[in-house]
Coordinates of N, CA, C and O in Angstrom, one line a residue:
X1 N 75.9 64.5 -15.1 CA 76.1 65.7 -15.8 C 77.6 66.1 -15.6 O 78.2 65.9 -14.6
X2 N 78.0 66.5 -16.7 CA 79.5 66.7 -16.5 C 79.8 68.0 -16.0 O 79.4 69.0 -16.5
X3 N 80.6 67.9 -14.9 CA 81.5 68.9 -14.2 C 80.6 69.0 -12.8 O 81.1 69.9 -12.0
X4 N 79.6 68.3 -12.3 CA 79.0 68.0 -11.4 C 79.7 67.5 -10.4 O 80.2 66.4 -10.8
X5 N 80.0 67.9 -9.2 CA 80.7 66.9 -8.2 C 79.9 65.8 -7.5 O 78.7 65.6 -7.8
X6 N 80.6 64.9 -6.6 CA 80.2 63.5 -6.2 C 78.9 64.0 -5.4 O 77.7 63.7 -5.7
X7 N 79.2 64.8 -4.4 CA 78.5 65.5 -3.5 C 77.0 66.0 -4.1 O 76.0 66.1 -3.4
X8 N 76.9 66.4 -5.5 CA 75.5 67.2 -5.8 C 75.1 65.9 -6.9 O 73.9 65.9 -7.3
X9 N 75.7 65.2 -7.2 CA 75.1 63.7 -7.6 C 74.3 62.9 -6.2 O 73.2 62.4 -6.1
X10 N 75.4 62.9 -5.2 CA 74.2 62.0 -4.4 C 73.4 62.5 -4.0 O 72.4 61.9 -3.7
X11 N 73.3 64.3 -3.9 CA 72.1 64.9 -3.4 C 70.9 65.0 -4.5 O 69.7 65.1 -4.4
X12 N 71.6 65.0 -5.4 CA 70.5 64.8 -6.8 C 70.0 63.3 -6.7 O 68.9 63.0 -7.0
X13 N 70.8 62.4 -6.3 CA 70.0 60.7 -6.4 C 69.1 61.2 -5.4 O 67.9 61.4 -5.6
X14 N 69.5 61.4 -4.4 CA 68.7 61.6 -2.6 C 67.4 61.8 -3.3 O 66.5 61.0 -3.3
X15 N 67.5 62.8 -3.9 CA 66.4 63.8 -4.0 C 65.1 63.3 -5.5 O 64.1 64.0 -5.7
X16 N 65.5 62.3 -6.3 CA 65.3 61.8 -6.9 C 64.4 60.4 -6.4 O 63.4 59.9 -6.9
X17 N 65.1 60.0 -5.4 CA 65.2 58.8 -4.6 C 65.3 57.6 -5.7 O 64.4 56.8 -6.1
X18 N 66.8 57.7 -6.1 CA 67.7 56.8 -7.0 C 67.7 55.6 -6.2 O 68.0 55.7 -5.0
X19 N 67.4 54.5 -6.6 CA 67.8 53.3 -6.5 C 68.5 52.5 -4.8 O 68.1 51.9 -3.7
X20 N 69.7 52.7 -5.3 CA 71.1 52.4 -4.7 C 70.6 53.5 -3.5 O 70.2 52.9 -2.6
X21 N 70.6 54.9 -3.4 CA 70.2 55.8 -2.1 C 68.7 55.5 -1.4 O 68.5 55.4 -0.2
X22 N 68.1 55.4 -2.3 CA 66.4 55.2 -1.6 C 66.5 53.6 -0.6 O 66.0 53.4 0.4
X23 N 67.5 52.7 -1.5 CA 67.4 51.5 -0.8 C 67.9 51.6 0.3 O 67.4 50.9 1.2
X24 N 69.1 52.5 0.6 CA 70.1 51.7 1.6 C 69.4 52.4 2.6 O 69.4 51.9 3.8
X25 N 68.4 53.9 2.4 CA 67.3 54.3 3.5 C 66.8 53.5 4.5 O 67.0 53.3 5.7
X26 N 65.7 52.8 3.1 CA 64.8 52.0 3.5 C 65.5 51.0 4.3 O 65.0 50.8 5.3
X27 N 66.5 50.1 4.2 CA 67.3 49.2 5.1 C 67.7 49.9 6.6 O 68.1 49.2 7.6
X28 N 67.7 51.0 6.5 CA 68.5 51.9 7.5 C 67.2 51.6 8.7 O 67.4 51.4 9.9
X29 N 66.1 51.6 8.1 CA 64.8 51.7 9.1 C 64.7 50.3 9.5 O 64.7 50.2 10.8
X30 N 64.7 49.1 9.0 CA 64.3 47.8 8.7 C 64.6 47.3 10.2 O 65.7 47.6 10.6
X31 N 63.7 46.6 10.9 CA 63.2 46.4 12.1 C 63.9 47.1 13.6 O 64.2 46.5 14.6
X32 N 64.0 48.6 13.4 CA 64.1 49.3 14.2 C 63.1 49.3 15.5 O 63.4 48.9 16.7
X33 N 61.8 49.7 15.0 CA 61.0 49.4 15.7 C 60.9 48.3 16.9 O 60.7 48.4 18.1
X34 N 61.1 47.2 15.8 CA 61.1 45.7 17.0 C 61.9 45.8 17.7 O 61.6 45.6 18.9
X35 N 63.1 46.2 17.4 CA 64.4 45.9 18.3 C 64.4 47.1 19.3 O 65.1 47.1 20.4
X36 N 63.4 48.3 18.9 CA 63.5 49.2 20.1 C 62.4 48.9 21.6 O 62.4 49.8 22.4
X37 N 61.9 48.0 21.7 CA 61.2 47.2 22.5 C 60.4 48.6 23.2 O 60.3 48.9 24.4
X38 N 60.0 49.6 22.0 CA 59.2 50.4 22.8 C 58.1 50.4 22.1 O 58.1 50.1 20.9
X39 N 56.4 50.7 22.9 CA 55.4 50.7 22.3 C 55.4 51.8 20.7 O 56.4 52.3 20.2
X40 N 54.3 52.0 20.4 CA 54.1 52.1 18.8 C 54.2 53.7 18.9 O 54.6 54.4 18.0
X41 N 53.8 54.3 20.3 CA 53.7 55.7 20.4 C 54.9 56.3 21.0 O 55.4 57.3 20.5
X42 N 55.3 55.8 22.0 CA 56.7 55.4 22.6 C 57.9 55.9 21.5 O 58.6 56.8 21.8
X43 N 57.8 55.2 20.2 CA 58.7 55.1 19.1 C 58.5 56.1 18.7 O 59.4 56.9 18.5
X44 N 57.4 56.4 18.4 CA 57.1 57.7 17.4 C 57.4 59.2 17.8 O 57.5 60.2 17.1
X45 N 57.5 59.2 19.3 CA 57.0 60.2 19.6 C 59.0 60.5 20.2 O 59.3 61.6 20.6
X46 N 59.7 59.8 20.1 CA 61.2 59.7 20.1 C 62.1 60.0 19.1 O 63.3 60.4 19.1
X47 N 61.1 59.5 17.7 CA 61.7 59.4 16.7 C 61.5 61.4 16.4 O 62.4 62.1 16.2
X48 N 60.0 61.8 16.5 CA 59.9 63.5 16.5 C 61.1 64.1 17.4 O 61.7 65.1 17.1
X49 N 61.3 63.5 18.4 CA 62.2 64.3 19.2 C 63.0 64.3 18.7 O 63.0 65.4 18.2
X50 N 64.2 63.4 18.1 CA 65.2 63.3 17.3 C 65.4 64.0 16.5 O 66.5 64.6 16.4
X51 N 64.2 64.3 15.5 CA 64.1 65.3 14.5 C 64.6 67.0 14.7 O 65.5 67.8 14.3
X52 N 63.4 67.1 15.6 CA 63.9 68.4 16.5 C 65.0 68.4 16.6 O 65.5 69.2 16.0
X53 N 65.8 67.6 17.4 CA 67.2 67.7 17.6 C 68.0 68.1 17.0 O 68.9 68.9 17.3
X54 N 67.7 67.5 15.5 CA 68.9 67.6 14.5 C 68.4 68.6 13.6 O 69.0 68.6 12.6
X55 N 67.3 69.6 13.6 CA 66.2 70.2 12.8 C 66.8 70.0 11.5 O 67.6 70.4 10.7
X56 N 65.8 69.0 11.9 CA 65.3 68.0 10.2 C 64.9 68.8 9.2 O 64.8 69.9 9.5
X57 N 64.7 68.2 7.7 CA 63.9 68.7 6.3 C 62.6 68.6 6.7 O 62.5 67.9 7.8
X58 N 61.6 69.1 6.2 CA 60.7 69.6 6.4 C 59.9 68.0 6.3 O 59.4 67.5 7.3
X59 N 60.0 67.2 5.0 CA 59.9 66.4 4.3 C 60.1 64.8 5.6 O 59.5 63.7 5.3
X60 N 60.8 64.9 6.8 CA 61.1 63.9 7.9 C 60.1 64.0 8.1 O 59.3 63.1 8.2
X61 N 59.7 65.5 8.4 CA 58.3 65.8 9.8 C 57.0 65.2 9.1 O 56.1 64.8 9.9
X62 N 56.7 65.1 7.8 CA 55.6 64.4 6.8 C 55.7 62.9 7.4 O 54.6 62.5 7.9
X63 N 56.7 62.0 7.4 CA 56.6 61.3 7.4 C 56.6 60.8 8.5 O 56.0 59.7 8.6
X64 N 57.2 61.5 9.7 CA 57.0 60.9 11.3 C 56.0 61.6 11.9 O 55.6 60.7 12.6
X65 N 55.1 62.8 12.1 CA 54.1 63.1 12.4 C 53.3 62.2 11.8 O 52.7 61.4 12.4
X66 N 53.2 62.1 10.2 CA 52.1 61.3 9.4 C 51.5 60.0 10.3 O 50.5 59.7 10.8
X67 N 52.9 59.4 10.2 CA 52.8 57.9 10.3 C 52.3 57.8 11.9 O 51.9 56.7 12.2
X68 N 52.4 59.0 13.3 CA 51.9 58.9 14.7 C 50.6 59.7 14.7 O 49.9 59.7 15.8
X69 N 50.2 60.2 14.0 CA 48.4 60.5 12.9 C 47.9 59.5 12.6 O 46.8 59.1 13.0
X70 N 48.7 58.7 12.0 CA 48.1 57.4 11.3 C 47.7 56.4 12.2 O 46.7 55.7 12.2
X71 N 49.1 56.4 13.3 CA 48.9 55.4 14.2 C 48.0 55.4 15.4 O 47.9 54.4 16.1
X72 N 47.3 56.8 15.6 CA 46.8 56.8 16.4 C 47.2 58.3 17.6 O 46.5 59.0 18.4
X73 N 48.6 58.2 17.3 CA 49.1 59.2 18.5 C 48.3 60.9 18.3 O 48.4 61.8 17.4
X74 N 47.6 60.8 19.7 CA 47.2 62.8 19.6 C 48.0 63.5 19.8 O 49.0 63.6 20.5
X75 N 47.4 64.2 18.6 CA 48.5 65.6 18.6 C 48.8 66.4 19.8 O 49.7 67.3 19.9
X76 N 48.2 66.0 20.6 CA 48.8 66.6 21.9 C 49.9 66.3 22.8 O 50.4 67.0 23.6
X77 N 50.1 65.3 22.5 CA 51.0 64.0 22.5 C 52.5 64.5 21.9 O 53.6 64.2 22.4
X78 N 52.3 65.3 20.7 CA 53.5 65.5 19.9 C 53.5 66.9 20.3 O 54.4 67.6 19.8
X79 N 52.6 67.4 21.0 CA 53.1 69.1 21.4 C 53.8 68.9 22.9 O 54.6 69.6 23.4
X80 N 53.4 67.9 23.5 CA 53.7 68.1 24.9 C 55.5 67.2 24.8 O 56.4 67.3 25.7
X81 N 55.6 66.6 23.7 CA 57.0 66.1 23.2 C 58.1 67.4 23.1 O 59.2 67.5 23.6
X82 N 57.3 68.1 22.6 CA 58.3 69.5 22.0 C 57.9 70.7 23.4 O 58.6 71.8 23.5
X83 N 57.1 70.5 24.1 CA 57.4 71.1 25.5 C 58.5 70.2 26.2 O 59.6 70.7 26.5
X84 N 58.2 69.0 26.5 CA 59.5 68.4 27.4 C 60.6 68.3 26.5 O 61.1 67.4 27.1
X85 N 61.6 68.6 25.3 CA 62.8 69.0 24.6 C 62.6 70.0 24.9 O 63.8 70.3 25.0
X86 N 62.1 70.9 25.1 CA 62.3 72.5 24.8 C 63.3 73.0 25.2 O 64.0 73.7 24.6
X87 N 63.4 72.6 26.8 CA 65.1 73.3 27.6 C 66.1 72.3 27.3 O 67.2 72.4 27.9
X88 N 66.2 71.4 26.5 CA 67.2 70.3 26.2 C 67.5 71.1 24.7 O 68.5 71.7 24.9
X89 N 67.1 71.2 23.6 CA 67.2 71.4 22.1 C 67.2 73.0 21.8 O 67.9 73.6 20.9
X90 N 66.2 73.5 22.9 CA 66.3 74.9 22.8 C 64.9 75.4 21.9 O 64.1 74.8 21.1
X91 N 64.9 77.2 22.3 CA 63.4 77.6 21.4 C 63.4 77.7 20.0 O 62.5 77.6 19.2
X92 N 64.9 77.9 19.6 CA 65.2 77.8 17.8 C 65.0 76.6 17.4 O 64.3 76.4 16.5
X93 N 65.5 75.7 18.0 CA 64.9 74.3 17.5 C 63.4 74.2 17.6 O 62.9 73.7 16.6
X94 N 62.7 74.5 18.5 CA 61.1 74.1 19.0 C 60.3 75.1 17.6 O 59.6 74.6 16.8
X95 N 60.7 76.2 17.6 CA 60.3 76.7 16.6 C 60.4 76.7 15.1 O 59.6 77.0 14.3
X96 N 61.9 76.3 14.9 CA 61.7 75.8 13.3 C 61.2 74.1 13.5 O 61.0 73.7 12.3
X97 N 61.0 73.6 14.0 CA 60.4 72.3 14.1 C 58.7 72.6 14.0 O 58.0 72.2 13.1
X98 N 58.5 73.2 14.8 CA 56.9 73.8 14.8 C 56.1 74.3 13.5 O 54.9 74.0 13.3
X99 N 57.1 75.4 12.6 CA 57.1 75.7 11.6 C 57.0 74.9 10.0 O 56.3 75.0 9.0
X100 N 58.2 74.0 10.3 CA 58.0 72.6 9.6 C 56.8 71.8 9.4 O 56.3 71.6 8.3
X101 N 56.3 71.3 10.7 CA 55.3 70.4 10.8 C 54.2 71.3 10.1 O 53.6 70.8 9.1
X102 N 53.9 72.6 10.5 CA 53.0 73.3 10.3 C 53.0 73.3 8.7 O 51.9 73.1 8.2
X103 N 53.9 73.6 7.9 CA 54.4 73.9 6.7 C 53.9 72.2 5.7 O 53.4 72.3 4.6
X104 N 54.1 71.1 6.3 CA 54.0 69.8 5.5 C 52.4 70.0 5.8 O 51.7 70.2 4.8
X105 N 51.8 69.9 7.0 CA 50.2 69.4 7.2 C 49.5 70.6 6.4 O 48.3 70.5 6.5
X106 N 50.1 71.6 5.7 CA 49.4 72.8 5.6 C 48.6 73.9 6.3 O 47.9 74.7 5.7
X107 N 48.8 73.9 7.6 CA 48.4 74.9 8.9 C 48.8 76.0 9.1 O 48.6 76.7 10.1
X108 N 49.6 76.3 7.5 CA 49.9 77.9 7.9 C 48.9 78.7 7.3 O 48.0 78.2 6.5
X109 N 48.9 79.4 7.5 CA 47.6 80.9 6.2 C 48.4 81.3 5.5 O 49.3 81.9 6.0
X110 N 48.4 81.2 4.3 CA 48.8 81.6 3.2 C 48.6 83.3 3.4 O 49.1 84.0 2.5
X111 N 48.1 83.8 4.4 CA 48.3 85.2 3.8 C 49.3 85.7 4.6 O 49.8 86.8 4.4
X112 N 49.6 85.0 5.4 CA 51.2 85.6 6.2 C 52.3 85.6 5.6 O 53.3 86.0 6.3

């Protein structure tokens, strides 16, 4: 679109998941895992910490909660994660992180 800058094109591809951006993602991930010589829960539950850290799009937390759901990891597992960051990242982070997850799995009440 004309008069669009570079900047709201790649966030429009981002967001699109264009080609050329979705790929170089998906390569970004590509044997992370193996090379992190840590078990499957180990990974996952580092990879949520990270998130918190950087308080991620809501949209990260879908896909790294999901996939430690999927794999097996209890949810207890990913709260006692966000207890031990807590004095490292802080309670604004623990809480919009909490909010997030809460927000993708659908766990809020709509009447709040």
């Amino acid at each position: 679109m004309a008069g669009e800058t570079l900047a709201e094109r790649n966030i429009g591809s981002l967001a699109e998941a264009d080609a050329p951006v979705f790929e170089t993602l998906v390569q970004m991930q590509v044997d992370t895992f193996e090379r992190s010589g840590l078990d499957t829960e180990a990974y996952l539950l580092a990879r949520i910490a990270a998130l918190v850290a950087m308080d991620a799009a809501p949209s990260s937390y879908l896909l790294n909660v999901g996939a430690a759901a999927e794999s097996g990891v209890p949810w207890e597992k990913v709260q006692g994660t966000l207890v031990a960051i807590a004095p490292v990242v802080g309670s604004a982070r623990i809480v919009s992180a909490a909010g997030k997850i809460a927000e993708v799995f659908g766990l809020l009440d709509d009447s709040d």
